[in-house]
Coordinates of N, CA and C in Angstrom, one line a residue:
X1458 N 6.2 25.9 -23.9 CA 5.1 25.7 -23.2 C 6.3 24.9 -22.1
X1459 N 5.2 24.8 -21.1 CA 6.2 24.7 -19.3 C 5.0 24.0 -19.5
X1460 N 5.6 22.9 -18.5 CA 5.1 21.6 -17.7 C 5.3 21.6 -16.2
X1461 N 4.3 21.7 -14.9 CA 4.0 21.4 -13.9 C 4.2 19.8 -13.9
X1462 N 4.8 19.6 -12.9 CA 4.8 18.2 -12.0 C 4.6 18.0 -10.7
X1463 N 4.0 16.8 -10.6 CA 4.2 16.9 -8.4 C 5.0 15.5 -9.3
X1464 N 5.8 15.3 -8.7 CA 7.2 13.9 -7.9 C 6.7 12.7 -6.7
X1465 N 6.4 12.3 -6.8 CA 6.2 11.6 -5.3 C 7.0 10.0 -5.1
X1466 N 7.6 10.1 -4.2 CA 9.0 9.2 -3.5 C 7.8 7.9 -3.8
X1467 N 8.5 6.6 -4.5 CA 8.0 5.6 -4.9 C 8.8 4.1 -3.8
X1468 N 9.7 5.5 -3.1 CA 10.0 4.6 -1.7 C 9.3 4.1 -1.2
X1469 N 9.1 3.0 -0.3 CA 8.4 2.3 0.9 C 9.0 3.5 2.0
X1470 N 10.1 3.1 2.2 CA 10.3 4.2 3.4 C 10.0 6.0 3.8
X1471 N 9.7 6.5 1.9 CA 9.1 7.7 2.1 C 8.1 8.0 1.4
X1472 N 6.5 7.7 2.0 CA 5.6 7.8 1.0 C 5.1 8.4 0.9
X1473 N 5.4 10.0 1.8 CA 4.5 11.0 2.2 C 6.0 12.4 1.3
X1474 N 6.9 11.7 1.1 CA 7.6 12.8 0.1 C 7.2 13.2 -1.2
X1475 N 7.2 14.3 -1.2 CA 7.1 15.2 -2.6 C 7.6 15.5 -2.6
X1476 N 8.0 16.2 -4.7 CA 8.4 17.7 -5.4 C 7.1 18.7 -6.3
X1477 N 7.4 19.3 -6.3 CA 7.1 19.8 -7.3 C 7.8 21.0 -8.1
X1478 N 7.7 20.6 -9.7 CA 8.8 21.6 -10.4 C 8.4 22.3 -11.7
X1479 N 9.9 22.3 -12.4 CA 8.6 22.5 -13.5 C 9.6 22.5 -14.9
X1480 N 8.8 22.1 -15.6 CA 10.6 21.7 -17.1 C 9.9 21.8 -18.4
X1481 N 10.6 22.3 -19.6 CA 9.8 21.5 -20.8 C 9.9 20.0 -21.6
X1482 N 11.1 19.1 -20.7 CA 10.7 17.7 -20.7 C 10.7 17.0 -20.0
X1483 N 9.6 16.9 -19.6 CA 8.9 15.7 -19.0 C 10.1 14.4 -18.8
X1484 N 10.1 14.0 -20.0 CA 11.0 12.6 -19.6 C 12.2 13.0 -19.3
X1485 N 12.9 13.3 -19.9 CA 14.6 14.3 -19.0 C 14.9 14.6 -17.8
X1486 N 13.5 15.1 -17.4 CA 13.1 15.7 -16.5 C 13.5 14.5 -14.8
X1487 N 12.4 13.8 -15.2 CA 12.3 12.5 -14.4 C 14.2 11.8 -14.2
X1488 N 14.3 11.5 -15.6 CA 16.1 11.0 -15.7 C 16.8 11.3 -14.3
X1489 N 16.8 12.7 -14.8 CA 17.9 14.0 -13.9 C 17.6 12.9 -12.2
X1490 N 16.3 13.8 -12.4 CA 15.7 13.3 -10.5 C 16.2 12.3 -10.3
X1491 N 16.0 11.0 -10.3 CA 16.0 9.6 -10.9 C 18.0 9.2 -10.3
X1492 N 18.9 10.8 -11.1 CA 20.0 9.9 -10.6 C 20.5 9.0 -11.9
X1493 N 19.7 9.4 -13.3 CA 19.9 8.1 -14.0 C 21.1 9.4 -15.1
X1494 N 20.5 10.5 -14.5 CA 21.6 12.0 -16.1 C 21.8 12.4 -15.4
X1495 N 22.5 13.9 -15.4 CA 23.2 14.5 -14.6 C 21.9 15.8 -15.0
X1496 N 22.3 16.2 -13.7 CA 20.8 17.3 -13.2 C 20.4 16.9 -12.3
X1497 N 18.4 17.5 -12.6 CA 18.4 17.2 -11.0 C 17.9 18.1 -9.9
X1498 N 16.9 18.2 -9.2 CA 17.0 18.8 -8.2 C 17.8 18.3 -6.7
X1499 N 18.5 19.4 -6.1 CA 19.4 18.9 -5.3 C 18.1 18.0 -3.9
X1500 N 17.3 18.0 -3.7 CA 16.4 17.6 -2.7 C 16.1 16.6 -3.2
X1501 N 15.9 16.6 -4.4 CA 15.4 14.8 -4.5 C 16.5 13.9 -4.6
X1502 N 17.7 14.9 -4.4 CA 18.9 13.6 -4.1 C 19.6 13.9 -3.0
X1503 N 18.9 14.4 -1.6 CA 19.3 14.8 -0.4 C 19.4 13.2 0.2
X1504 N 20.2 13.2 1.3 CA 20.7 11.6 1.9 C 20.7 10.8 1.0
X1505 N 21.9 11.0 -0.3 CA 22.3 9.4 -1.4 C 20.9 9.0 -2.3
X1506 N 20.2 10.3 -1.8 CA 19.3 9.1 -2.7 C 18.4 8.3 -1.9
X1507 N 18.0 7.9 -1.0 CA 16.8 7.7 -0.3 C 15.9 7.5 -0.6
X1508 N 15.2 9.1 -1.3 CA 13.7 8.8 -1.4 C 13.5 8.4 -2.9
X1509 N 14.6 8.2 -3.1 CA 14.3 7.5 -4.5 C 14.4 6.1 -5.0
X1510 N 13.2 5.4 -5.7 CA 13.0 6.4 -7.3 C 12.4 7.2 -7.1
X1511 N 11.7 8.4 -7.8 CA 10.7 8.9 -7.6 C 10.3 9.0 -9.6
X1512 N 8.4 9.3 -8.8 CA 7.5 8.8 -10.4 C 6.9 9.9 -9.9
X1513 N 6.1 10.1 -11.4 CA 5.7 11.8 -11.6 C 4.0 10.9 -10.7
X1514 N 2.7 11.9 -10.3 CA 2.1 11.5 -9.8 C 1.6 12.9 -10.4
X1515 N 1.1 13.7 -11.5 CA -0.2 14.7 -12.0 C 1.5 15.0 -13.0
X1516 N 1.1 15.8 -14.1 CA 1.5 16.5 -14.7 C 0.7 17.1 -15.3
X1517 N 1.3 19.3 -15.1 CA -0.5 20.4 -15.8 C 0.8 20.6 -16.3
X1518 N -0.3 20.5 -18.4 CA 0.6 21.1 -19.1 C -0.1 21.7 -20.0
X1519 N 0.6 22.8 -20.8 CA 0.6 23.8 -21.1 C 0.3 24.8 -20.7
X1520 N 0.9 25.6 -19.8 CA 1.6 26.5 -19.4 C 2.4 27.6 -19.6
X1521 N 2.0 28.6 -20.5 CA 2.7 29.7 -20.8 C 3.8 30.0 -20.1
X1522 N 3.9 30.1 -18.5 CA 4.8 30.5 -18.3 C 5.3 29.5 -17.1
X1523 N 6.5 29.5 -16.5 CA 6.7 28.9 -15.0 C 5.8 29.2 -14.0
X1524 N 4.7 28.3 -13.5 CA 3.8 28.9 -12.2 C 4.1 28.3 -11.6
X1525 N 5.1 27.0 -11.0 CA 5.5 26.4 -10.2 C 5.6 26.9 -9.0
X1526 N 5.6 28.0 -8.5 CA 5.9 28.7 -7.7 C 4.7 28.5 -6.8
X1527 N 3.1 29.2 -7.1 CA 2.2 28.7 -7.0 C 2.0 28.3 -6.4
X1528 N 2.1 27.2 -6.8 CA 2.0 25.4 -5.9 C 2.8 25.2 -4.9
X1529 N 3.9 25.5 -4.8 CA 5.1 24.9 -4.1 C 4.8 25.7 -2.8
X1530 N 4.5 27.5 -3.2 CA 4.4 28.3 -1.7 C 2.5 28.6 -2.1
X1531 N 1.6 28.0 -1.3 CA 0.6 27.7 -1.7 C -0.2 28.9 -0.8
X1532 N 0.7 29.3 0.1 CA 0.6 30.1 1.7 C 0.8 31.1 1.1
X1533 N 2.1 31.5 -0.3 CA 1.7 33.0 0.0 C 1.6 33.5 -1.1
X1534 N 0.9 32.0 -2.5 CA 0.2 32.7 -4.1 C -0.7 33.8 -3.4
X1535 N -0.8 35.0 -4.6 CA -1.7 36.1 -4.9 C -3.1 35.3 -5.3
X1536 N -3.1 33.8 -5.8 CA -4.3 33.8 -6.7 C -5.5 32.8 -5.4
X1537 N -4.7 33.0 -4.3 CA -5.8 32.1 -3.3 C -6.4 33.3 -2.0
X1538 N -5.6 34.6 -2.3 CA -5.7 35.6 -1.7 C -7.6 36.3 -2.1
X1539 N -8.4 36.5 -1.3 CA -9.3 37.6 -1.3 C -10.6 37.1 -2.7
X1540 N -11.1 37.7 -2.8 CA -12.3 36.5 -3.8 C -11.7 37.6 -4.9
X1541 N -11.3 38.5 -5.8 CA -11.4 38.6 -7.2 C -11.9 37.8 -8.4
X1542 N -10.7 37.0 -7.7 CA -10.5 36.1 -9.2 C -12.4 34.7 -8.9
X1543 N -12.2 34.8 -8.1 CA -14.2 34.0 -8.4 C -15.4 35.0 -8.0
X1544 N -15.5 34.9 -9.3 CA -16.9 36.2 -8.6 C -17.9 35.1 -8.8
X1545 N -19.0 35.9 -8.2 CA -20.4 34.6 -7.6 C -20.8 33.8 -8.9
X1546 N -20.8 35.0 -9.9 CA -21.4 33.7 -11.2 C -20.5 32.4 -11.4
X1547 N -19.1 33.1 -11.0 CA -18.3 31.4 -11.5 C -18.0 30.3 -10.7
X1548 N -18.5 29.5 -11.6 CA -18.6 28.0 -10.0 C -17.5 26.7 -10.7
X1549 N -17.1 25.9 -9.5 CA -15.9 25.0 -10.2 C -16.2 23.9 -9.4
X1550 N -15.9 23.0 -9.6 CA -16.0 21.2 -8.7 C -15.0 20.7 -9.3
X1551 N -14.7 19.8 -8.2 CA -13.4 19.6 -7.4 C -13.6 18.2 -8.9
X1552 N -14.3 17.7 -9.6 CA -15.1 16.8 -10.1 C -13.9 16.9 -11.3
X1553 N -14.2 18.6 -12.0 CA -14.0 19.0 -13.0 C -13.0 19.6 -13.1
X1554 N -11.7 19.6 -12.0 CA -10.6 20.3 -11.7 C -10.2 21.8 -12.4
X1555 N -11.3 22.5 -12.6 CA -11.5 24.1 -12.6 C -11.8 23.8 -13.8
X1556 N -12.6 23.6 -14.4 CA -13.2 23.6 -15.8 C -14.9 24.1 -15.4
X1557 N -15.1 24.9 -16.5 CA -16.3 25.5 -15.6 C -17.5 24.6 -15.8
X1558 N -18.5 25.6 -15.1 CA -19.6 24.6 -15.5 C -20.9 25.1 -16.0
X1559 N -20.9 24.1 -17.5 CA -21.6 25.2 -18.4 C -23.2 25.5 -17.6
X1560 N -24.1 24.5 -16.7 CA -25.4 24.9 -15.8 C -24.8 25.3 -15.0
X1561 N -25.6 26.7 -14.2 CA -25.8 26.9 -13.4 C -26.3 26.5 -12.2
X1562 N -27.8 25.4 -11.9 CA -28.4 25.0 -11.5 C -27.7 23.7 -10.8
X1563 N -26.4 23.1 -11.7 CA -25.5 22.2 -11.4 C -25.2 22.0 -10.1
X1564 N -25.5 20.7 -9.0 CA -25.7 20.7 -7.9 C -24.7 20.2 -7.7
X1565 N -23.8 19.9 -7.9 CA -22.3 19.2 -8.1 C -20.8 20.9 -8.1
X1566 N -21.4 21.7 -8.7 CA -20.5 23.1 -8.6 C -20.6 23.4 -7.2
X1567 N -19.0 23.8 -6.7 CA -19.7 24.7 -5.5 C -18.9 25.8 -5.8
X1568 N -19.2 26.6 -5.0 CA -19.0 29.0 -4.7 C -17.9 28.5 -4.4
X1569 N -16.5 29.4 -4.8 CA -15.6 29.7 -4.1 C -15.5 30.9 -3.2
X1570 N -15.8 30.7 -1.9 CA -15.5 31.5 -1.3 C -14.0 32.3 -0.7
X1571 N -13.9 33.2 -0.7 CA -12.6 34.1 -0.5 C -11.8 32.5 0.7
X1572 N -10.7 32.2 0.9 CA -10.4 31.6 1.7 C -9.2 32.4 2.4
X1573 N -9.2 32.7 4.3 CA -8.9 32.8 4.7 C -7.2 33.4 5.0
X1574 N -6.6 34.0 5.2 CA -5.1 33.5 5.5 C -5.1 32.0 6.5
X1575 N -5.6 31.8 7.4 CA -5.3 31.1 8.3 C -5.7 29.3 8.0
X1576 N -6.3 29.6 6.9 CA -7.1 28.2 5.5 C -5.5 27.6 4.7
X1577 N -5.5 29.6 4.8 CA -4.4 28.8 3.0 C -3.0 27.9 4.2
X1578 N -3.0 28.6 5.1 CA -0.9 28.2 5.9 C -2.1 26.2 6.0
X1579 N -3.3 26.2 6.6 CA -3.5 25.1 7.3 C -3.6 24.1 5.5
X1580 N -4.0 24.5 4.6 CA -3.5 23.5 3.0 C -2.3 23.8 2.9
X1581 N -1.4 24.6 3.2 CA -0.3 24.6 2.5 C 0.3 23.5 4.0
X1582 N 0.3 23.0 5.2 CA 0.6 22.2 5.9 C 0.4 20.8 6.1
X1583 N -0.5 20.7 5.1 CA -0.4 19.2 4.5 C 0.8 18.4 3.7
X1584 N 0.6 17.2 3.7 CA 1.7 16.5 3.1 C 1.1 15.5 1.8
X1585 N 2.0 14.4 1.7 CA 1.8 14.1 0.7 C 1.3 14.5 -0.5
X1586 N 0.1 13.4 -1.5 CA 0.0 13.2 -2.5 C -1.2 13.9 -2.6
X1587 N -2.4 13.4 -1.7 CA -3.4 13.9 -1.8 C -3.5 15.9 -1.0
X1588 N -2.8 15.9 -0.5 CA -2.5 16.8 -0.4 C -2.6 18.1 -1.1
X1589 N -1.6 17.4 -2.1 CA -1.1 18.4 -3.4 C -1.7 18.4 -4.5
X1590 N -2.3 17.3 -4.5 CA -4.0 17.2 -5.6 C -5.1 18.4 -4.8
X1591 N -5.7 18.1 -3.5 CA -6.2 18.9 -3.4 C -5.8 20.6 -3.2
X1592 N -4.7 20.6 -3.5 CA -3.8 22.1 -3.8 C -4.3 22.5 -5.2
X1593 N -3.7 21.5 -5.9 CA -3.8 21.8 -7.0 C -5.5 22.2 -7.5
X1594 N -6.1 21.7 -6.6 CA -7.7 21.4 -7.4 C -8.0 22.9 -6.8
X1595 N -7.5 23.5 -5.6 CA -7.8 24.4 -6.0 C -7.5 25.7 -6.0
X1596 N -6.2 25.5 -6.8 CA -5.6 26.8 -7.8 C -6.2 27.0 -9.1
X1597 N -6.4 25.2 -9.8 CA -7.2 25.2 -11.1 C -8.4 26.0 -10.9
X1598 N -8.8 25.6 -10.1 CA -10.7 26.8 -9.9 C -10.4 28.8 -9.8
X1599 N -9.3 28.9 -10.3 CA -8.9 30.6 -9.8 C -8.4 30.6 -10.9
X1600 N -8.5 32.2 -11.5 CA -7.8 32.6 -12.4 C -6.6 33.0 -11.9
X1601 N -5.3 33.2 -13.1 CA -6.2 32.5 -14.2 C -6.2 31.5 -14.9
X1602 N -5.4 30.7 -13.8 CA -5.3 28.7 -14.2 C -7.0 28.5 -15.3
X1603 N -8.0 29.3 -14.2 CA -9.3 28.8 -14.4 C -9.6 29.3 -15.9
X1604 N -8.6 30.2 -17.1 CA -9.1 30.5 -18.9 C -7.8 29.8 -19.0
X1605 N -7.1 28.8 -18.9 CA -5.8 28.5 -20.0 C -6.5 27.1 -19.7
X1606 N -6.0 26.8 -20.9 CA -6.1 25.4 -21.9 C -5.3 24.2 -21.2
X1607 N -5.2 24.3 -20.0 CA -3.9 23.6 -19.9 C -4.7 21.9 -19.5
X1608 N -4.1 20.8 -19.5 CA -3.7 19.4 -19.6 C -3.1 18.5 -18.3
X1609 N -4.2 17.7 -17.8 CA -4.0 17.3 -16.7 C -3.2 15.4 -17.5
X1610 N -2.3 14.7 -16.7 CA -1.5 13.8 -17.0 C -1.4 13.2 -15.5
X1611 N -2.1 12.2 -15.6 CA -1.9 11.2 -14.0 C -1.2 10.4 -14.6

């Protein structure tokens, strides 16, 4: 199984810097990003590693395939286009991060209207860990992620 992860820069000079990637071994991958072992992404080593060290903000586990592209390029992802994935009877709340509500009269659950293209673009232009969490919550409320038995590690 794959793990999609969100890294955040722990450097006080780059608090908004994030990186989204995937791996089958999160510990090894973090060591690579921080320059402790060979490998890692070029983007996390740019500028001689000025944004290092990196730390995990969240890891999404149990993905059957590499799906980090949906999160990396959220403005183009097919999972947020239209309302095909979110029928009127399905509801999702940010608090449950993508899990279905058992009760349809629960006031904390919100319907998922179709997301217009301009809103998808606005969502993609947000930076920082909080913006990436909002993007992730929005993705986890959609098919096929809604039906997956995903694990979130903070």
